[in-house]
Short mmCIF file of C-alpha atoms and ligand atoms in Angstrom, two decimals:
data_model
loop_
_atom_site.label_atom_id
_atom_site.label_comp_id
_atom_site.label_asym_id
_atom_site.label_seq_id
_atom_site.Cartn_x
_atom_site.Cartn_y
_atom_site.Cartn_z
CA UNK A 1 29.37 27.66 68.31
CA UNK A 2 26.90 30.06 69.71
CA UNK A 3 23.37 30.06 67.66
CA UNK A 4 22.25 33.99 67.12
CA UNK A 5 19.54 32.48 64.50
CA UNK A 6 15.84 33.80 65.09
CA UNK A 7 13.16 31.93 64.00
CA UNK A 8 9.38 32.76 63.28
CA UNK A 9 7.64 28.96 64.31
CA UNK A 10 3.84 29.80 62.87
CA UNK A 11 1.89 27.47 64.80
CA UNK A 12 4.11 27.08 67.15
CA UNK A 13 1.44 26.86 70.56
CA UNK A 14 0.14 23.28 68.51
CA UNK A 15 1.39 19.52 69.29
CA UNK A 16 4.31 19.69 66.67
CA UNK A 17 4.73 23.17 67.01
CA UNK A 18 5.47 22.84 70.79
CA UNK A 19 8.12 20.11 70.81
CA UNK A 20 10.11 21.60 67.96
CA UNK A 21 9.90 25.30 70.23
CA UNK A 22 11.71 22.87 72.66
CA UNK A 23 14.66 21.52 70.73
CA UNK A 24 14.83 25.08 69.25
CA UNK A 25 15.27 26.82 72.55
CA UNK A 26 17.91 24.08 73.92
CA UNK A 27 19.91 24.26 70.54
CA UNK A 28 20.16 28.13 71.77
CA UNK A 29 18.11 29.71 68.94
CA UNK A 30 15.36 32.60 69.93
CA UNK A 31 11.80 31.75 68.99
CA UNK A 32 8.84 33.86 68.56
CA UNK A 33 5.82 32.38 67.96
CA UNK A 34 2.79 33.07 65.41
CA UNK A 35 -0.63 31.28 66.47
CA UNK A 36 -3.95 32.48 66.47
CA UNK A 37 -5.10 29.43 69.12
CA UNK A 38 -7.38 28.76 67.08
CA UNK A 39 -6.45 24.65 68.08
CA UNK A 40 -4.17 25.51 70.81
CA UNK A 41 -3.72 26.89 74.22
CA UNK A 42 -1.26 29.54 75.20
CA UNK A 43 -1.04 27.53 78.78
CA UNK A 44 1.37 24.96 75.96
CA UNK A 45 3.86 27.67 75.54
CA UNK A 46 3.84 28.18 79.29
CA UNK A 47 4.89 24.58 79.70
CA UNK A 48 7.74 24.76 76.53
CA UNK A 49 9.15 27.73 79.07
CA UNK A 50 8.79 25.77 82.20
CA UNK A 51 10.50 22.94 80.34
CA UNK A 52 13.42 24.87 78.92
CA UNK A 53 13.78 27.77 81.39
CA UNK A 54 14.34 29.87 78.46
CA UNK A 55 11.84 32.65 77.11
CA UNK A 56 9.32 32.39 73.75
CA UNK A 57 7.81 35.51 72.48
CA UNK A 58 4.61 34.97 71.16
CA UNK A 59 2.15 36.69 68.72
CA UNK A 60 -1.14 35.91 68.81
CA UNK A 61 -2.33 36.78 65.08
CA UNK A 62 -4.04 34.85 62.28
CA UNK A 63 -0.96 33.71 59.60
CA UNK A 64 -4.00 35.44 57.04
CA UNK A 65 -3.01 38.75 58.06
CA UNK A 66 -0.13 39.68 55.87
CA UNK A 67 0.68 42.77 57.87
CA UNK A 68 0.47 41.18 61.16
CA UNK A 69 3.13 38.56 59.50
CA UNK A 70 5.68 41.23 58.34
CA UNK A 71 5.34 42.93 61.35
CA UNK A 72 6.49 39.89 63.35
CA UNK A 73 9.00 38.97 60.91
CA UNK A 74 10.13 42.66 61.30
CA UNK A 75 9.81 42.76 65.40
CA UNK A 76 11.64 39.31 66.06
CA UNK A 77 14.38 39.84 63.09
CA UNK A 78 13.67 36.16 61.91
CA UNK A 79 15.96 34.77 59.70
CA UNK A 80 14.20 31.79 58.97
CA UNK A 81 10.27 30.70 59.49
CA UNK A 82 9.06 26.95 60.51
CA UNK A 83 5.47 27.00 59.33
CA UNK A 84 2.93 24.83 61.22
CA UNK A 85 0.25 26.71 60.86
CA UNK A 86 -2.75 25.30 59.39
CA UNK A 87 -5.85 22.55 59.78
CA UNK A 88 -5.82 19.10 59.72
CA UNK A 89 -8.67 16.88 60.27
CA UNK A 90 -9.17 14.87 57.04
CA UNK A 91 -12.81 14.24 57.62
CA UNK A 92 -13.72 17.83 58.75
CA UNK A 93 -11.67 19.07 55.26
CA UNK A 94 -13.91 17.22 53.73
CA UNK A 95 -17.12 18.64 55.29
CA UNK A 96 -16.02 22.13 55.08
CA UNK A 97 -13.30 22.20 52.15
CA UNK A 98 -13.02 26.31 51.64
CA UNK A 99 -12.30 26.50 55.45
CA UNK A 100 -9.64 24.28 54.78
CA UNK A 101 -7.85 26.21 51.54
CA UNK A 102 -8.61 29.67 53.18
CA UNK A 103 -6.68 28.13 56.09
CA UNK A 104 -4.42 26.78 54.95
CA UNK A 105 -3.62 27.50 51.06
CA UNK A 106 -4.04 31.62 51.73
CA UNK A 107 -2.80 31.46 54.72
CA UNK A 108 0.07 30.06 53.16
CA UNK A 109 0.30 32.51 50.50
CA UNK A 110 -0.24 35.40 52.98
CA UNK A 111 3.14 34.27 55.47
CA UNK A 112 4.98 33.98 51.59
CA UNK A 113 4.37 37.43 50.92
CA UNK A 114 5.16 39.21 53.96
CA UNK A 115 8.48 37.17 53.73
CA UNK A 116 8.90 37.94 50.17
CA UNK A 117 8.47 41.66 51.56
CA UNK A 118 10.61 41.15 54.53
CA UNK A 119 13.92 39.37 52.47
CA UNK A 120 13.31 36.60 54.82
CA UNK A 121 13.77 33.56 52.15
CA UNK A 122 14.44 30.42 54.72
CA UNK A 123 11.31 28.26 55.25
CA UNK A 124 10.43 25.00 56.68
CA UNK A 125 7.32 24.09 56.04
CA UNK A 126 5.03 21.08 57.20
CA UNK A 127 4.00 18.93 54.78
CA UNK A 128 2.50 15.53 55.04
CA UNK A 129 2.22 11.55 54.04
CA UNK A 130 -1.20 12.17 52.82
CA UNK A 131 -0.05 13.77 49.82
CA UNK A 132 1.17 10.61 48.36
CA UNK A 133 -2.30 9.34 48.59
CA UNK A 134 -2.91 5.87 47.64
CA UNK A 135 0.75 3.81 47.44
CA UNK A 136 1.69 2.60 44.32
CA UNK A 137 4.71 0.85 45.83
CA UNK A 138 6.21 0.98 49.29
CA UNK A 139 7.74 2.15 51.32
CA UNK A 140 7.02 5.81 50.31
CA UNK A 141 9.95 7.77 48.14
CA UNK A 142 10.12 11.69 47.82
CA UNK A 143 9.90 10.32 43.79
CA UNK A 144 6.60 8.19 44.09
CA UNK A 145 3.68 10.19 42.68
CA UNK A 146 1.67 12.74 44.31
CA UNK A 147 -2.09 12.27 44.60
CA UNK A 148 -4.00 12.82 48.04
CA UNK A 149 -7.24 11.78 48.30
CA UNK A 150 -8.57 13.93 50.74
CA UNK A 151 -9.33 17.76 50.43
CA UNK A 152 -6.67 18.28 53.13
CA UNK A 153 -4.06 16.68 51.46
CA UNK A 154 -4.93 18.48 48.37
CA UNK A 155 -3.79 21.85 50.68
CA UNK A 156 -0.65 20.49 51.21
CA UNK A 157 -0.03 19.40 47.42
CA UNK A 158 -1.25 23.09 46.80
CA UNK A 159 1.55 24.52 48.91
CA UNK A 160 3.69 22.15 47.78
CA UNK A 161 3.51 23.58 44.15
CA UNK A 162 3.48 27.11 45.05
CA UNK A 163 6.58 26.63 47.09
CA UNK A 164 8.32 24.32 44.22
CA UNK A 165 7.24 27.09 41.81
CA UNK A 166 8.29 30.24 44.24
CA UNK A 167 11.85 28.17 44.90
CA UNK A 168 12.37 28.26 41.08
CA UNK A 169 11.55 31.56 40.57
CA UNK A 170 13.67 32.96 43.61
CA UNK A 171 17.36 31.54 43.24
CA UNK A 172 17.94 32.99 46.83
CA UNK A 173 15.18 31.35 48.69
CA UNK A 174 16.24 28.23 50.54
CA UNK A 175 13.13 25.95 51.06
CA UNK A 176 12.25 22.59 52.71
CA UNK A 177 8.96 20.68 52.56
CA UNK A 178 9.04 17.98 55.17
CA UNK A 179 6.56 15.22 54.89
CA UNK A 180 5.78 13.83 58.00
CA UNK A 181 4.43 10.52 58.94
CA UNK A 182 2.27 9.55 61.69
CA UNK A 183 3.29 12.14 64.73
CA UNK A 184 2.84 10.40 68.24
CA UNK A 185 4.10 10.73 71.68
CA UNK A 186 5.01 13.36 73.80
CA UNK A 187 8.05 15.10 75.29
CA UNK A 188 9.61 13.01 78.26
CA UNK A 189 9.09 15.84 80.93
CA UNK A 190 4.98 14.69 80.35
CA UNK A 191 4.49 18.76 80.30
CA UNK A 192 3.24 18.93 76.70
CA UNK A 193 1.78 16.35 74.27
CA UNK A 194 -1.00 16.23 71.85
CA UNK A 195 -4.07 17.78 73.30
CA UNK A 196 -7.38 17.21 70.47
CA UNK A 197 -10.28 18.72 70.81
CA UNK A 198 -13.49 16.88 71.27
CA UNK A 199 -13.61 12.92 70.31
CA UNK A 200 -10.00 12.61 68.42
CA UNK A 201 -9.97 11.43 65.69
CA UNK A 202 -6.23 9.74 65.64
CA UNK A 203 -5.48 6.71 67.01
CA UNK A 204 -3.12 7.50 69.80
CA UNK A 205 -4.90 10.20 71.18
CA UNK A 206 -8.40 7.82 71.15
CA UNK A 207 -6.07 5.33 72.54
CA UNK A 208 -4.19 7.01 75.17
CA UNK A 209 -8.29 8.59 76.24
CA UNK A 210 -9.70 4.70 76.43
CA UNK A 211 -6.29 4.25 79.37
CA UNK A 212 -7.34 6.97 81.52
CA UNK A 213 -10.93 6.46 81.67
CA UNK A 214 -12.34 9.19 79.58
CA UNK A 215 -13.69 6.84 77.09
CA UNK A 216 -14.77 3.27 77.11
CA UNK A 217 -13.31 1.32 74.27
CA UNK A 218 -11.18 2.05 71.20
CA UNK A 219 -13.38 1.38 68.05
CA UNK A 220 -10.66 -0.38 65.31
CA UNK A 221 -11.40 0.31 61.66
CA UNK A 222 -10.90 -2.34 59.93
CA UNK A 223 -9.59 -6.16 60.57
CA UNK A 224 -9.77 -7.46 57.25
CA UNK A 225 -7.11 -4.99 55.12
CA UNK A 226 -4.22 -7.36 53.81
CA UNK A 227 -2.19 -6.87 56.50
CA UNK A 228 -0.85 -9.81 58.88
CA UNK A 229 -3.22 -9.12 61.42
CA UNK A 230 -5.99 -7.47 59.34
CA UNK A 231 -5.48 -4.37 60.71
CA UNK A 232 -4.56 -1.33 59.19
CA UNK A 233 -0.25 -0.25 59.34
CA UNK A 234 1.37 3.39 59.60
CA UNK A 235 4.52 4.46 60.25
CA UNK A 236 4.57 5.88 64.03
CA UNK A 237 6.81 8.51 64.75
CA UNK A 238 8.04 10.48 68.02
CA UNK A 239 7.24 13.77 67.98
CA UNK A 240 10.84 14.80 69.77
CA UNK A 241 12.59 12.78 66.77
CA UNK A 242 9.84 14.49 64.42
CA UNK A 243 11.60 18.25 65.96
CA UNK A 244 14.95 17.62 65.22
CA UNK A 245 14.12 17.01 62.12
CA UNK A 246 13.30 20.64 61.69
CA UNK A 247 16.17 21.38 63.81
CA UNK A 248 18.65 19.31 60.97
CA UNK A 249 16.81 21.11 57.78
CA UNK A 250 17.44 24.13 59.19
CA UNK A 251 21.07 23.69 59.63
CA UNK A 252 21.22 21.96 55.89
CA UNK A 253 18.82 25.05 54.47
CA UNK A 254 21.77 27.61 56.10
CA UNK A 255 24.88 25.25 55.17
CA UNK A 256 22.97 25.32 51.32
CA UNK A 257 23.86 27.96 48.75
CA UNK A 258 21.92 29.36 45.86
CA UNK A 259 23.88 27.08 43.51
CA UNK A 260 23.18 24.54 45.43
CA UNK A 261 19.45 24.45 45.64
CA UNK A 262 19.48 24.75 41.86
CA UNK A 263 15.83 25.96 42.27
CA UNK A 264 14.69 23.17 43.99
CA UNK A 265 13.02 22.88 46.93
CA UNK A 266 14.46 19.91 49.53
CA UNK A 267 11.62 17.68 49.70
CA UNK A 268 11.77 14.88 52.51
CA UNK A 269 9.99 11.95 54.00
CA UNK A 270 10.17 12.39 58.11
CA UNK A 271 8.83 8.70 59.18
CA UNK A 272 11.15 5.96 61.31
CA UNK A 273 11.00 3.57 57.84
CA UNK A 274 8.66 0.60 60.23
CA UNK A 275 5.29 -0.09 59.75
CA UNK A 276 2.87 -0.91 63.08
CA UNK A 277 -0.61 -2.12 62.80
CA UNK A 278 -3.42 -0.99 65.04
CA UNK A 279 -2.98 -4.17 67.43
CA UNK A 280 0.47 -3.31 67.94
CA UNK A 281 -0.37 -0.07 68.80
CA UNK A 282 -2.60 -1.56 71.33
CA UNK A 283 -0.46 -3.94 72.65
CA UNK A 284 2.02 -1.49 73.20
CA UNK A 285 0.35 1.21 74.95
CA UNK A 286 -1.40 -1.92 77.12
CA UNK A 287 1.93 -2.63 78.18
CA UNK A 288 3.30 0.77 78.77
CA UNK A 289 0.50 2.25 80.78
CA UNK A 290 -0.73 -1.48 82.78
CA UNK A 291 -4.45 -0.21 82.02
CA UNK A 292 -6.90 -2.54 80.03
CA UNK A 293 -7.77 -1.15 76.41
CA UNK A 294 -11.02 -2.89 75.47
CA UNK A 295 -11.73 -2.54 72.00
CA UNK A 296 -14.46 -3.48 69.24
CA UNK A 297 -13.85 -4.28 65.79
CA UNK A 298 -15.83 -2.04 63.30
CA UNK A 299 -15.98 -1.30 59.35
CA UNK A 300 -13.39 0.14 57.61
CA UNK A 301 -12.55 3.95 58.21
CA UNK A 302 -13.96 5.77 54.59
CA UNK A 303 -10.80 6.78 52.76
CA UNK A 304 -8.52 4.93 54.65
CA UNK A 305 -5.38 2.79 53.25
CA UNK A 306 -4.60 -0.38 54.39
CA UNK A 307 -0.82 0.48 54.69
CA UNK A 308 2.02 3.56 54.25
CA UNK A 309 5.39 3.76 55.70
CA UNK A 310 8.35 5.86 54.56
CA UNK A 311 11.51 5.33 53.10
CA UNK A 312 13.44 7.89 55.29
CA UNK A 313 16.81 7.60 53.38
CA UNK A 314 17.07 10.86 52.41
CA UNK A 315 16.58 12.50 55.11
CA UNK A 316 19.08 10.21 56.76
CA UNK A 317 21.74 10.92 53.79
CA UNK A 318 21.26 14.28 53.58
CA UNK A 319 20.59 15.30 56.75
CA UNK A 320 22.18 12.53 59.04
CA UNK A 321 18.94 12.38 61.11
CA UNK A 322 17.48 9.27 62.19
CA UNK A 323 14.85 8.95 64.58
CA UNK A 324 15.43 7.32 67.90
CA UNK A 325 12.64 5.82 69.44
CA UNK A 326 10.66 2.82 69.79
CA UNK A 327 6.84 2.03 69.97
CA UNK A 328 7.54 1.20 73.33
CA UNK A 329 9.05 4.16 74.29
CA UNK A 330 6.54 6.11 72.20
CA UNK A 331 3.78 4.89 74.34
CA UNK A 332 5.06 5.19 77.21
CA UNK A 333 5.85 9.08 76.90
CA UNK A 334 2.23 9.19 75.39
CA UNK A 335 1.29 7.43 78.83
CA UNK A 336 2.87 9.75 80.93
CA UNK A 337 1.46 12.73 79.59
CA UNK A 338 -2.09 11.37 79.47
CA UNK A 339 -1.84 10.74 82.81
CA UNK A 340 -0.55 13.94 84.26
CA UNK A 341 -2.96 15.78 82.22
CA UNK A 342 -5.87 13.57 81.71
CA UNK A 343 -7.50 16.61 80.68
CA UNK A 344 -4.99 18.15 78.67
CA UNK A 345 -4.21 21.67 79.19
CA UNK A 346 -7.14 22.15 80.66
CA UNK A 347 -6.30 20.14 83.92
CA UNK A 348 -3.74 23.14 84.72
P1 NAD B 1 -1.96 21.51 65.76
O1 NAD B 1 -3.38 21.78 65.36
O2 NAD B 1 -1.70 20.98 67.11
O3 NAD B 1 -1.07 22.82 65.55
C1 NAD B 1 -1.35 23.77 64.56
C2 NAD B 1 -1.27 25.14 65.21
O4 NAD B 1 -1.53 26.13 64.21
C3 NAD B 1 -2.30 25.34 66.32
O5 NAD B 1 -1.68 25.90 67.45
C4 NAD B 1 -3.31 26.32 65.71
O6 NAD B 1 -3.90 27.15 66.70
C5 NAD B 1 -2.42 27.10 64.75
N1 NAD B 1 -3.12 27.69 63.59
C6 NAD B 1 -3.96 27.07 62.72
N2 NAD B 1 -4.36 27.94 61.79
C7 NAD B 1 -3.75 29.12 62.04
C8 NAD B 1 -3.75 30.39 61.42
N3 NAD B 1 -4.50 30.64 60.35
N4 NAD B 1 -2.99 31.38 61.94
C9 NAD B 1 -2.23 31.15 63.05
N5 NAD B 1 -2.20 29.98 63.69
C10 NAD B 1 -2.95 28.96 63.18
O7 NAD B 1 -1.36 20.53 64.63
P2 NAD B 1 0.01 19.72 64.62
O8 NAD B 1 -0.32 18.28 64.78
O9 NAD B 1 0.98 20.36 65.52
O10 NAD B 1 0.41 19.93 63.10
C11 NAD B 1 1.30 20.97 62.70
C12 NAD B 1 1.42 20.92 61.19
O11 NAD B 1 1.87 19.64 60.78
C13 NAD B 1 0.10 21.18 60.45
O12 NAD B 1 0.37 21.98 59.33
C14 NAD B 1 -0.32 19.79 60.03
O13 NAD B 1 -1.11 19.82 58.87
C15 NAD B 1 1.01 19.10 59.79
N6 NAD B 1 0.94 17.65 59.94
C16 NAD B 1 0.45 17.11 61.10
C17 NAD B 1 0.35 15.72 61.22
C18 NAD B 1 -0.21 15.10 62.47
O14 NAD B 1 -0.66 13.95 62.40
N7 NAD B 1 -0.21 15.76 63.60
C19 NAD B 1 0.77 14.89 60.17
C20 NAD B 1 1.29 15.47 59.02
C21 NAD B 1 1.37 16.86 58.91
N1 UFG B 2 -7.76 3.97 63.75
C1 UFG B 2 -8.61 3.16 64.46
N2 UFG B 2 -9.41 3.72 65.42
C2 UFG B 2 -9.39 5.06 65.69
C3 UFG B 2 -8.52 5.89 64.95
C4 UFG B 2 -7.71 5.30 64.00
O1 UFG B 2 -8.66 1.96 64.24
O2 UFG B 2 -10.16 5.51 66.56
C5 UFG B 2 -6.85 3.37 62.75
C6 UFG B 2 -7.02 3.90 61.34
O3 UFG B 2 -8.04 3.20 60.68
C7 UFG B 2 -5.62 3.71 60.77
C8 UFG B 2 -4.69 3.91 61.97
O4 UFG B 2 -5.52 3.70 63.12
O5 UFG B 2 -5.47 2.39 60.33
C9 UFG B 2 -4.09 5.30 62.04
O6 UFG B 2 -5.12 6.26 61.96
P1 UFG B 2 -4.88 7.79 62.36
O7 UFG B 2 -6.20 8.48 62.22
O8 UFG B 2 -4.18 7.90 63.66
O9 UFG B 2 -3.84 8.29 61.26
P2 UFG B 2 -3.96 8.37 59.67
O10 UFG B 2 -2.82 7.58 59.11
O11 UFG B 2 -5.31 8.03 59.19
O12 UFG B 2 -3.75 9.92 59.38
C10 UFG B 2 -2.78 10.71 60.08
C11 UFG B 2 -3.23 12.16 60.05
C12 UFG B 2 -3.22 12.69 58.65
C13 UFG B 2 -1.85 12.51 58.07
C14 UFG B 2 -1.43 11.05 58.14
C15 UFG B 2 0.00 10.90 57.66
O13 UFG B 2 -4.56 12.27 60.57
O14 UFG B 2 -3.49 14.06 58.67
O15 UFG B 2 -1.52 10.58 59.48
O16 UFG B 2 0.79 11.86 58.28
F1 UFG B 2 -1.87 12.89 56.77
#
């Protein structure tokens, strides 16, 4: 079957954004690309064409701009949008909050509009763990309560409702919010991976830094949470499996009718189900990249939680995805891009 589908990826220059342009361009669809690199470089989309021989048109625009949005949606005949557009440092949401919903509440409800003008009603959009907030049992269901405890995972919870509202308002629209765990790794080629800016302030990123050189030990929050090792747990997930996750909601969103939906939006946990503490982690990457990783033990991250992981049964049963790799293999694709761009982008 040939794939004709266009797709509007907002976002799409950004560590997520990137891999899923690659699955979307080998599955054969045509991708443009919204970002206003405002976290990104356009040298990533370079290396998604390298990667894929295949051609990404790209916009560079502000999702904000409603007109700029229809007039992409109008340009690349999108049928469907995967929205990654947005912010996501917790502790910087929490610093400048209105930054944060202006980002990525309006900017949400700006790309909603110009679809709403545009009749394009198929939407993917990125949603996280963090919405769950604090767990009241694990592993994490699509049912358990919904309570972040960050301003940035308030955003999400915010576009959450407006999309479970719009969804039940608009019979035709065909919606999925996809709740990701903790995205890690890199695509195999070592081409494109997660590139922070400044100190990051994720694990693997710090992690992968402390390997190369750039930095001179990994700081641990934490080593007396109620964990076995006393160090705090998270479900770890490649960022290739993370993709074709969009990849299968898409094809469920198009297989789904109206009367299926039965204004509801599909809501689904994206996380491998297993639980790693911060010593495996280290361990791990140790292994896969035969560098030291000295590390110090510090106080407890503020707003941290000891432990999340997903239950990713629905996503299984519904869309028979299931991701594929290991922590092993997740560090070691980590490794490889680290080390042929110790820089990131900017060692091109
Ligand atoms: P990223 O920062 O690498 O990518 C986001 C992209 O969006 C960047 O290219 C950035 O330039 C662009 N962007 C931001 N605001 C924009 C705007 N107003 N207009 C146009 N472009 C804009 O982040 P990522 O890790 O790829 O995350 C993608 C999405 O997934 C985000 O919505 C994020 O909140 C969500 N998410 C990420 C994680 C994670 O740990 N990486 C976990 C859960 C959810
Ligand atoms: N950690 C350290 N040292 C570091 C960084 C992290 O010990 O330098 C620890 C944390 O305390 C935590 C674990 O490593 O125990 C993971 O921390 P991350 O910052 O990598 O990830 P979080 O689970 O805190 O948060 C991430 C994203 C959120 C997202 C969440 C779930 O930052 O935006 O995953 O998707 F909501």
């Amino acid at each position: 079957m040939t794939i004709t589908q266009r797709i509007l990826v907002t976002g799409g220059a950004g560590y997520i954004g990137t891999h899923t342009c690659v699955e979307l361009l080998n599955a054969g669809y045509h991708v443009t690309v919204m970002d206003n690199f405002c976290n990104s470089k356009p040298e990533a989309l370079k290396r998604v064409e390298r990667i894929t021989g295949k051609v990404i048109h790209c916009m560079e625009a502000d999702i904000r701009n409603r007109a700029a949005v229809a007039q992409a949606l109008v340009q690349s005949k999108a049928t469907a949008v995967i929205h990654f557009a947005g912010l996501k440092a917790v502790g910087e949401s929490a610093t400048a909050p209105l930054a944060y919903y202006d980002n990525n509440v309006v900017g949400t409800l700006r790309l909603l509009e110009a679809m709403d003008e545009c009749g394009v009603n198929t939407l993917v959009f990125s949603s996280s763990a963090t919405v769950y907030g604090n767990p009241e049992r694990l592993p994490f269901q699509e049912t358990h309560r919904l309570l972040p405890t960050n301003p940035y995972g308030r955003t999400k919870l915010h576009i959450e409702c407006m999309l479970r509202d719009l969804q039940a308002s608009r019979p035709q629209w065909r919606i999925a919010i996809l709740r990701y765990f903790n995205p890690v790794g890199a695509h195999p080629s070592g081409l494109i991976g997660e590139d922070p800016r400044g100190v990051p302030n994720n694990l693997m990123p710090f992690l992968s830094q402390v390997a190369v050189g750039r930095r001179n030990h990994l700081n641990i929050f934490g080593r007396d949470y109620s964990t076995p090792d006393g160090t705090g747990i998270r479900d770890y997930i490649h960022v290739t499996d993370l993709a074709i996750g969009h990849l299968r909601a898409l094809e469920h969103l198009d297989k789904t009718t109206s009367s299926h939906t039965a204004g509801q939006c599909l809501e689904l946990n994206l996380g491998t189900g297993k639980g790693h503490s911060v010593l495996d982690l280290v361990q791990a990457f140790k292994l896969a990249s035969g560098r030291p990783i000295p590390y110090q033990f510090k106080a407890r991250r503020a707003g941290d939680i000891a432990e999340f992981y997903a239950d990713p049964t629905l996503a299984s049963q519904l869309l028979g995805w299931a991701p594929t790799m290991n922590l092993q293999q997740i560090c070691e694709d980590s490794w490889r891009w680290q080390r042929m761009n110790p820089d990131g982008y900017r060692s091109a």
